[in-house]
PDB file of C-alpha atoms in Angstrom:
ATOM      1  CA  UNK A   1      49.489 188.634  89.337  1.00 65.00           C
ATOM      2  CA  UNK A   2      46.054 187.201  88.906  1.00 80.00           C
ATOM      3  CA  UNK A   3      43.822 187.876  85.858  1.00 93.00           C
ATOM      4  CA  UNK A   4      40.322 188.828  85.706  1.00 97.00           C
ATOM      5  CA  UNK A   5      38.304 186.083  87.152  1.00 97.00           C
ATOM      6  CA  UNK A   6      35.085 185.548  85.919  1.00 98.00           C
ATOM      7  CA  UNK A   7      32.045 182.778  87.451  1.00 97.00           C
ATOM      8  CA  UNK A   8      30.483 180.892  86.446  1.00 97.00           C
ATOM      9  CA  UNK A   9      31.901 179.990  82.911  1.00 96.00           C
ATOM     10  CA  UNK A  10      28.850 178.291  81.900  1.00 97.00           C
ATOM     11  CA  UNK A  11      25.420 178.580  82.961  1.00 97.00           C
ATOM     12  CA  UNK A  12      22.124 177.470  81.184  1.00 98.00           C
ATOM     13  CA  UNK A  13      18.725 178.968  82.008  1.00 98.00           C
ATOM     14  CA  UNK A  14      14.938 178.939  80.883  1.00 98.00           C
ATOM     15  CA  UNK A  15      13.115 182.047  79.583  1.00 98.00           C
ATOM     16  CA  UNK A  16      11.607 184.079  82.502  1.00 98.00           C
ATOM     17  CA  UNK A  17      14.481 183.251  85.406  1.00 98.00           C
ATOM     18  CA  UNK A  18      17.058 185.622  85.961  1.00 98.00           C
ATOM     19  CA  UNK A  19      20.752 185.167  86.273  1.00 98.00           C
ATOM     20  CA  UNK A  20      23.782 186.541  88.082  1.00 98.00           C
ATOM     21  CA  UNK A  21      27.421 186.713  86.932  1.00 98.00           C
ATOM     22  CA  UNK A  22      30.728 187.846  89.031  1.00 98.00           C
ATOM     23  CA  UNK A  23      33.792 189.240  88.052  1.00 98.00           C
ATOM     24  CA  UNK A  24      36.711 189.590  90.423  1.00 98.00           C
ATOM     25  CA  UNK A  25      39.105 191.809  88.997  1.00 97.00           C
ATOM     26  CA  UNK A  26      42.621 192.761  88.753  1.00 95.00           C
ATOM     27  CA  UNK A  27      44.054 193.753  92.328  1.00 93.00           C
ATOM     28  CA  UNK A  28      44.476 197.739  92.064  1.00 90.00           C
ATOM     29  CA  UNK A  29      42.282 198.075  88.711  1.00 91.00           C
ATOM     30  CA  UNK A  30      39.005 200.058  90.320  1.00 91.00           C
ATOM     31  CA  UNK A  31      37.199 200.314  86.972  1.00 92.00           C
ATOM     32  CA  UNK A  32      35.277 197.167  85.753  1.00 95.00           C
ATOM     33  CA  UNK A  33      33.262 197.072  82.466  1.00 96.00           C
ATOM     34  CA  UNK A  34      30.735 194.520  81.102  1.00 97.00           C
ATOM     35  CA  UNK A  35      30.164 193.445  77.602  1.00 97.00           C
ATOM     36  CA  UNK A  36      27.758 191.283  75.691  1.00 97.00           C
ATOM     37  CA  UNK A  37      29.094 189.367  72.697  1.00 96.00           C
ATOM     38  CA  UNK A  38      26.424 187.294  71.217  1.00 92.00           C
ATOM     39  CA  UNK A  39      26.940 184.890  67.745  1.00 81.00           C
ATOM     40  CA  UNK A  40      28.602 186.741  64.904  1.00 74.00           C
ATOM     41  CA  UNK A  41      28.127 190.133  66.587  1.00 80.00           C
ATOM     42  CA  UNK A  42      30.973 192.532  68.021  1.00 86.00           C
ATOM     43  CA  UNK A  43      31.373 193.622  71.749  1.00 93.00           C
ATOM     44  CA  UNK A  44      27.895 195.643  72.597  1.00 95.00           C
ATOM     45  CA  UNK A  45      28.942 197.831  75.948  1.00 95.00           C
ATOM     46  CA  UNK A  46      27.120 197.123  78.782  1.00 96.00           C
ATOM     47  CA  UNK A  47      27.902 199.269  81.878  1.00 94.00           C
ATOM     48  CA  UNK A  48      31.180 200.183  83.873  1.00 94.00           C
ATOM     49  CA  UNK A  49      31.516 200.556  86.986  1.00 94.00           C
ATOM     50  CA  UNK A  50      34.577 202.901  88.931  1.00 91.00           C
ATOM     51  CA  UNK A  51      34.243 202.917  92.578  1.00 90.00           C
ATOM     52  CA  UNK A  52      31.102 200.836  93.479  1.00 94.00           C
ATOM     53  CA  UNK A  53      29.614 203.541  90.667  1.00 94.00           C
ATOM     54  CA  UNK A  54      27.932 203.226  87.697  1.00 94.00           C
ATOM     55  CA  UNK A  55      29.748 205.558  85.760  1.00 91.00           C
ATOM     56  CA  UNK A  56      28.601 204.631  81.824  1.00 90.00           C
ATOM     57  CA  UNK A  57      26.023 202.632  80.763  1.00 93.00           C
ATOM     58  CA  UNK A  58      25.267 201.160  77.365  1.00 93.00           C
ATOM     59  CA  UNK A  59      21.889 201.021  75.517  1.00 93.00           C
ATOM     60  CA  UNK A  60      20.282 197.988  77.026  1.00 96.00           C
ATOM     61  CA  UNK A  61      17.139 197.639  78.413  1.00 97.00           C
ATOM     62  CA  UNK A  62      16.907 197.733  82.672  1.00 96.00           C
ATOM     63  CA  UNK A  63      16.509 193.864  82.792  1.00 98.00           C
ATOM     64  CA  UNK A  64      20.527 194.337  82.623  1.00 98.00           C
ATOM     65  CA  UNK A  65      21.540 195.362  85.884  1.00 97.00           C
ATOM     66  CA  UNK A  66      25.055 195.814  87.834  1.00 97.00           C
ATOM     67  CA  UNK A  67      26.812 196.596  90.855  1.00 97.00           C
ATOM     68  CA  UNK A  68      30.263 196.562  93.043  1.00 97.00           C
ATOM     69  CA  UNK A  69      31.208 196.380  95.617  1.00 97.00           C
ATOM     70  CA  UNK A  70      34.531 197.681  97.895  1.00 95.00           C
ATOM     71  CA  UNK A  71      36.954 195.497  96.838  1.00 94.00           C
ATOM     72  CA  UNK A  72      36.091 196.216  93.471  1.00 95.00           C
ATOM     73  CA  UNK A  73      34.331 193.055  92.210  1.00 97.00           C
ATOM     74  CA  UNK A  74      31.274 192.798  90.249  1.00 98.00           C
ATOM     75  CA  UNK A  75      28.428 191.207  89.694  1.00 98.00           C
ATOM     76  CA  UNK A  76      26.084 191.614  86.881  1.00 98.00           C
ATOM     77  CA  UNK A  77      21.721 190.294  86.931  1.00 98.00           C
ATOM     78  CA  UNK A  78      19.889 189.756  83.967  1.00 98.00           C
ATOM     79  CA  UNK A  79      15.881 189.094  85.062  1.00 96.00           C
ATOM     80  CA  UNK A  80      13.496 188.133  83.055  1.00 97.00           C
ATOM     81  CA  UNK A  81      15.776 186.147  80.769  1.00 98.00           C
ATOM     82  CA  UNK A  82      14.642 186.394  76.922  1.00 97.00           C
ATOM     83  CA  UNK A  83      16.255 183.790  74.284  1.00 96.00           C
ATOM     84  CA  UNK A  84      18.092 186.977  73.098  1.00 95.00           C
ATOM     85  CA  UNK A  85      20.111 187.411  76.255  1.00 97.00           C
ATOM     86  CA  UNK A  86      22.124 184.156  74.717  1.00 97.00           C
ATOM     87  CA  UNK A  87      25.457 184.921  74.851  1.00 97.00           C
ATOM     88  CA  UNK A  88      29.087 185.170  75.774  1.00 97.00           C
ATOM     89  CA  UNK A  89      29.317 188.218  78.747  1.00 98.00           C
ATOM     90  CA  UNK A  90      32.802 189.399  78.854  1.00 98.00           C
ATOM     91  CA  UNK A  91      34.251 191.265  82.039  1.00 98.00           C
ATOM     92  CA  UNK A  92      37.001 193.618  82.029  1.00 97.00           C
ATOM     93  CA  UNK A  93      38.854 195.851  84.751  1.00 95.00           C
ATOM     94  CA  UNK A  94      41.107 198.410  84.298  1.00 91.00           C
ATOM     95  CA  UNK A  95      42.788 201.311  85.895  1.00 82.00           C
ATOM     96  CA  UNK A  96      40.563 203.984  83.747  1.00 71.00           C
ATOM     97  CA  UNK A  97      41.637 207.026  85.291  1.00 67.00           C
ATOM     98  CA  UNK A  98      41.713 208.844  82.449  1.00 58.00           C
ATOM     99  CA  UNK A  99      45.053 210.237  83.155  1.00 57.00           C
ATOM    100  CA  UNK A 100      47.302 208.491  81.010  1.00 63.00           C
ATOM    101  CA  UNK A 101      46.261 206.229  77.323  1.00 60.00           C
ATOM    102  CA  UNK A 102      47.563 203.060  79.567  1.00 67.00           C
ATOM    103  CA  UNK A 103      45.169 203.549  81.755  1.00 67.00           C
ATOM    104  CA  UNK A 104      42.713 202.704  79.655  1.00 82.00           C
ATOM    105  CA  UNK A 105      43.756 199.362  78.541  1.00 90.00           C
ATOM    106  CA  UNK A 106      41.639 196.696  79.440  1.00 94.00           C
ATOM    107  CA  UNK A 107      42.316 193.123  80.758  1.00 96.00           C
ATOM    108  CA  UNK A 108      39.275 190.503  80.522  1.00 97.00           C
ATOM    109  CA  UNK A 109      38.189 187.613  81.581  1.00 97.00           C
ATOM    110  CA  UNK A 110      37.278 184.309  79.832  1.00 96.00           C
ATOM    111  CA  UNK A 111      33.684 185.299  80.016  1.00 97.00           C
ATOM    112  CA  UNK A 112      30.747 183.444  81.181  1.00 97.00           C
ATOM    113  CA  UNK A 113      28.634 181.355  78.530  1.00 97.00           C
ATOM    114  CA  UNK A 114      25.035 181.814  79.068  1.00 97.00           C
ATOM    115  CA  UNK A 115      22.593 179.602  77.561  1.00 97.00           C
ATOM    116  CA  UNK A 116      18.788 180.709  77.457  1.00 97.00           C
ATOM    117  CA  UNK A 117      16.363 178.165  76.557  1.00 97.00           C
TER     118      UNK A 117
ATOM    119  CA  UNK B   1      30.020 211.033  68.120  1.00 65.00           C
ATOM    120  CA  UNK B   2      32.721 209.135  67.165  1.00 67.00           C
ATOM    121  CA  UNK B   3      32.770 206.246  64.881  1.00 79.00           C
ATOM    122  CA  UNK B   4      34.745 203.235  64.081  1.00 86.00           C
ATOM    123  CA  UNK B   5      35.022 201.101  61.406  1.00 90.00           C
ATOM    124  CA  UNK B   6      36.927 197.511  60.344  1.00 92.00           C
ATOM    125  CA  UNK B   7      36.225 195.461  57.744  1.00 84.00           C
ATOM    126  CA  UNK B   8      33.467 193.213  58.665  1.00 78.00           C
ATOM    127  CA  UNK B   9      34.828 190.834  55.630  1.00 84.00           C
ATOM    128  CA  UNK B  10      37.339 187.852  56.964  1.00 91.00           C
ATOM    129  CA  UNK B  11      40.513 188.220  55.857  1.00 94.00           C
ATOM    130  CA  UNK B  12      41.907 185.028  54.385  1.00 96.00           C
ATOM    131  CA  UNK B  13      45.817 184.635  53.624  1.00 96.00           C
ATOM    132  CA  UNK B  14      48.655 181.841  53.251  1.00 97.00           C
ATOM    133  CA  UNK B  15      51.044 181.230  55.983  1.00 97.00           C
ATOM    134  CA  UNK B  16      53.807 183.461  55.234  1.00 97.00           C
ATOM    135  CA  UNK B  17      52.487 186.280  54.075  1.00 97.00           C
ATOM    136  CA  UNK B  18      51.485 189.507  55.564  1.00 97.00           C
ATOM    137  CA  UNK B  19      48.454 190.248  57.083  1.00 96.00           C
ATOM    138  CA  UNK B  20      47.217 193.947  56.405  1.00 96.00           C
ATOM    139  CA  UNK B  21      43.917 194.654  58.957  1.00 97.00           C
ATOM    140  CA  UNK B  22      42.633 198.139  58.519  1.00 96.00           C
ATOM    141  CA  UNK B  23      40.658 200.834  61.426  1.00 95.00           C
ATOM    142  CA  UNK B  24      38.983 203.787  59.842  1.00 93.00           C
ATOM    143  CA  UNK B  25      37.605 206.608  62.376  1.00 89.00           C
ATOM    144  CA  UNK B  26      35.303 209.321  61.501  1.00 83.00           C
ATOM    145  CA  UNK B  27      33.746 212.478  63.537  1.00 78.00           C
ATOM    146  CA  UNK B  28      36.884 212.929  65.166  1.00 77.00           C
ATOM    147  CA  UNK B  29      40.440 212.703  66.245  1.00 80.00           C
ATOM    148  CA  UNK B  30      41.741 210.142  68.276  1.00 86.00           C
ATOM    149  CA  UNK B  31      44.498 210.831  70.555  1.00 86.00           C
ATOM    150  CA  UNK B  32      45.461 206.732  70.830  1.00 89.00           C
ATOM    151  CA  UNK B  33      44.315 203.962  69.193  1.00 92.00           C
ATOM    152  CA  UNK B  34      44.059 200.073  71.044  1.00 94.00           C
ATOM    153  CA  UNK B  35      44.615 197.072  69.314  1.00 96.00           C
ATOM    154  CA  UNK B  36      43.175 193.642  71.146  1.00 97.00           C
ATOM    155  CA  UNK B  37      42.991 189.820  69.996  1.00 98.00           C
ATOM    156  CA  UNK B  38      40.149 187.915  70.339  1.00 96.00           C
ATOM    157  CA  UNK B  39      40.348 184.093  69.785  1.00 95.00           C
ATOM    158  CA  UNK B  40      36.222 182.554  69.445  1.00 91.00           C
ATOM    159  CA  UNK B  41      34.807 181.940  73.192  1.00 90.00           C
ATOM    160  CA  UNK B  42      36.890 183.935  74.816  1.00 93.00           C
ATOM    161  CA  UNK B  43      38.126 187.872  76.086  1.00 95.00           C
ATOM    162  CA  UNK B  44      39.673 189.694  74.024  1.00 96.00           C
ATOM    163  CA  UNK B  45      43.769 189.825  74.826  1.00 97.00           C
ATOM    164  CA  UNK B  46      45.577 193.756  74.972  1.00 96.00           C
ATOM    165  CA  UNK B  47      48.085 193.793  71.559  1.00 97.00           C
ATOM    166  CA  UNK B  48      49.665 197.457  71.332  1.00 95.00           C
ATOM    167  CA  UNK B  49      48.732 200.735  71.758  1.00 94.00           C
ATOM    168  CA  UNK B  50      49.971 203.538  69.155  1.00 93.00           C
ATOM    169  CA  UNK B  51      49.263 207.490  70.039  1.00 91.00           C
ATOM    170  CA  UNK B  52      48.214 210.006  67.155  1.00 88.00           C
ATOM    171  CA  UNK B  53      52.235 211.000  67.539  1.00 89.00           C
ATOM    172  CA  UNK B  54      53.681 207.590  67.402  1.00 91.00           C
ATOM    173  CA  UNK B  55      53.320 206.722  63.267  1.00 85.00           C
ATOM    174  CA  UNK B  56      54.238 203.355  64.069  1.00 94.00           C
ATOM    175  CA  UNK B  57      54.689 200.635  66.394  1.00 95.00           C
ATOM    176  CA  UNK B  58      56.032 197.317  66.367  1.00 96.00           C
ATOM    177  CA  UNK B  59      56.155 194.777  68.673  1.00 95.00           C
ATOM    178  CA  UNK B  60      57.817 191.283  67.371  1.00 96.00           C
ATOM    179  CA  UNK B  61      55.681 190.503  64.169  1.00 97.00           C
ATOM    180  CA  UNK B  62      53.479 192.959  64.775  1.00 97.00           C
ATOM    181  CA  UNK B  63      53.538 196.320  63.740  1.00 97.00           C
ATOM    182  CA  UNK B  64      50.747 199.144  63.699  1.00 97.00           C
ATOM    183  CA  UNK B  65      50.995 202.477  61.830  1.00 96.00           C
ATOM    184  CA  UNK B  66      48.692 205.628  62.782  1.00 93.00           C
ATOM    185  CA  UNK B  67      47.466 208.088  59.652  1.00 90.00           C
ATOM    186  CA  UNK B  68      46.255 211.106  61.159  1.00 86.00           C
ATOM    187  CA  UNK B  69      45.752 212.762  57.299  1.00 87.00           C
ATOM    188  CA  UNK B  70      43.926 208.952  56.222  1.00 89.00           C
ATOM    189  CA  UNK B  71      42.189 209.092  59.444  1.00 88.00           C
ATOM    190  CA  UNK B  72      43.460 205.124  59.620  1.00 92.00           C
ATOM    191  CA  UNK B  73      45.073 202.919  62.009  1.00 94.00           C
ATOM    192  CA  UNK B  74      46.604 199.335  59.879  1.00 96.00           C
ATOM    193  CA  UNK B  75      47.574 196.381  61.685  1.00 97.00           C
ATOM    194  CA  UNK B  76      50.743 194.385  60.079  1.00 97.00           C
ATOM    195  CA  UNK B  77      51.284 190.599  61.132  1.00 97.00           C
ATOM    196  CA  UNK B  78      54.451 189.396  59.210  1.00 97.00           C
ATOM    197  CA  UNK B  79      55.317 186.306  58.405  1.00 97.00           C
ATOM    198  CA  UNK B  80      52.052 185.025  59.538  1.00 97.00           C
ATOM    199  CA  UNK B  81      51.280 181.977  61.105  1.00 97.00           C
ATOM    200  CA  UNK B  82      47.591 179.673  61.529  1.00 97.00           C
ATOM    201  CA  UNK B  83      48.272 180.243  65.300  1.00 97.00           C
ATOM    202  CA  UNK B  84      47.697 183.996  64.159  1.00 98.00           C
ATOM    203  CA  UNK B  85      43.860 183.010  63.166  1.00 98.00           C
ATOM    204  CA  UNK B  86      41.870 185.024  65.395  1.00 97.00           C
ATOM    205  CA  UNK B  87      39.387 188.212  65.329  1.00 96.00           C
ATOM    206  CA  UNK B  88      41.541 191.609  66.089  1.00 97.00           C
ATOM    207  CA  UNK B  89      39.708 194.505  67.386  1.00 96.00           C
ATOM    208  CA  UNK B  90      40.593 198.210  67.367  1.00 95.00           C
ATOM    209  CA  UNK B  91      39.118 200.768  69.898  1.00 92.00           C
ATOM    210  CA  UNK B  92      39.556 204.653  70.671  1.00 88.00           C
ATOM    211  CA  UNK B  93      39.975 205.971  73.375  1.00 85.00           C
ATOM    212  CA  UNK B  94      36.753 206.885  75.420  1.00 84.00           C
ATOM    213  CA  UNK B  95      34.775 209.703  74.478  1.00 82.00           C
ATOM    214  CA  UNK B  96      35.434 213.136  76.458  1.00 80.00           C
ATOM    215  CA  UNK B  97      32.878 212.782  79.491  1.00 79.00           C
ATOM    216  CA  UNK B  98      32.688 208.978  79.512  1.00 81.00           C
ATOM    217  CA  UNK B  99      35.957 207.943  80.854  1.00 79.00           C
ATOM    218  CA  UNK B 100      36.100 203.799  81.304  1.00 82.00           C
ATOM    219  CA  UNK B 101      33.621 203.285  78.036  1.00 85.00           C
ATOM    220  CA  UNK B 102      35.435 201.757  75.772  1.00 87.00           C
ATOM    221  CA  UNK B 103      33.411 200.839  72.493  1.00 89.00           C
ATOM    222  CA  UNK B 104      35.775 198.363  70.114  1.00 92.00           C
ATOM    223  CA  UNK B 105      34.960 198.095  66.456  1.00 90.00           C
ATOM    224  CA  UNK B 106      33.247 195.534  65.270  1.00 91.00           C
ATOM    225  CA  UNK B 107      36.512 193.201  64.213  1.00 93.00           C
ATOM    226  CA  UNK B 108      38.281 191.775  61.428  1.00 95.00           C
ATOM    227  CA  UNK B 109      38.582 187.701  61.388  1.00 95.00           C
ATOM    228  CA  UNK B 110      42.026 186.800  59.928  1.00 97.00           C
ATOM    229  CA  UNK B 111      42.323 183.326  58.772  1.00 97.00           C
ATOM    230  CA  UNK B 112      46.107 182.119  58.120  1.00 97.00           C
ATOM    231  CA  UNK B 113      46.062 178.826  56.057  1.00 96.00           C
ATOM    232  CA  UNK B 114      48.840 176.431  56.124  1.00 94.00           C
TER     233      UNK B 114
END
């Protein structure tokens, strides 16, 4: 089956413009997550969403915005791009039903580069 | 809340040898423990999954042991390889209330040299 698709891979913007990033995931898997991963640093939790909901959301500030949609796929804004906002952002879907540990594993996608200047 | 910690220090080894990658937890007790891959530029890749009553796991070279006393999850690649060069990252299981937020440690880089 098809993995986690994420558009566009690469992207480069200027300080001040604001950006938006998709992420089709994994037929069945309702639950989609974002991360931030910039230079040297570990994955920083963004938000996840579960049924066009925002169900957890990390500590960033509310330039970082989200949504989904029926089918379950994602997009992501960043406004007001800062040089900061650099970095690899990492989609992942899962089933996250809490029912079952399996449920919680996650599949992502190759990411999508972004490049503020 | 509950913590997680790797060693932030690369680990650097000869091809060969075993690679030992260690996951401490604090605050709490974690019912399963995830294990993912991460190669630079790219998502992290879903290794194993080993539950507080499993004490160990294997899956071809790999093999992961759970100490519920040590409060530590290690992460065994025998017979390691350079394709086996990569950042591995361990997460718990969400926190109670905040099902789908997973929070990974911050990651051990293995280097295998040939």
């Amino acid at each position: 089956k098809a993995g986690v698709t994420q558009t566009p891979r690469y992207l480069i913007k200027t300080r001040g413009q604001q950006v938006t990033l998709s992420c089709s995931p994994i037929s069945g898997h309702r639950s989609v997550s974002w991360y931030q991963q910039t230079p040297g640093q570990g994955l920083q939790f963004l938000f996840e969403y579960f049924s066009e909901t925002q169900r957890n959301k990390g500590n960033f500030p509310g330039r970082f915005s989200g949504r989904q949609f029926s089918n379950s796929r994602s997009e992501m804004n960043v406004s007001t791009l800062e040089l900061g906002d650099s970095a690899l952002y990492l989609c992942a879907s899962s089933l996250a039903t809490g029912r079952n540990s399996g449920a919680n594993v996650l599949t992502f996608g190759a990411g999508s580069r972004l490049t503020v200047l | 809340s509950q913590k997680i910690e790797q060693n932030s220090e690369a680990l650097n080894i000869q091809e060969g040898k075993t690679a030992t990658l260690t996951c401490n937890y604090t605050n709490y007790s974690p019912a399963y423990l995830q294990w993912y891959r991460q190669d630079p530029g790219r998502g992290p890749v879903f290794l194993l999954l080993i539950r507080e009553n499993e004490k160990e796991k294997r899956k071809e070279r790999l093999k992961v042991t759970f100490d519920t006393t040590l409060k530590q999850s290690l992460f065994h690649i025998t017979a390691s390889q350079p394709a086996d060069s990569a950042t591995y990252l361990c997460a718990p299981p969400p926190e109670p209330g905040n099902t789908g937020k997973l929070i990974f440690g911050q990651g051990t880089t293995l280097q295998v040299k040939p």
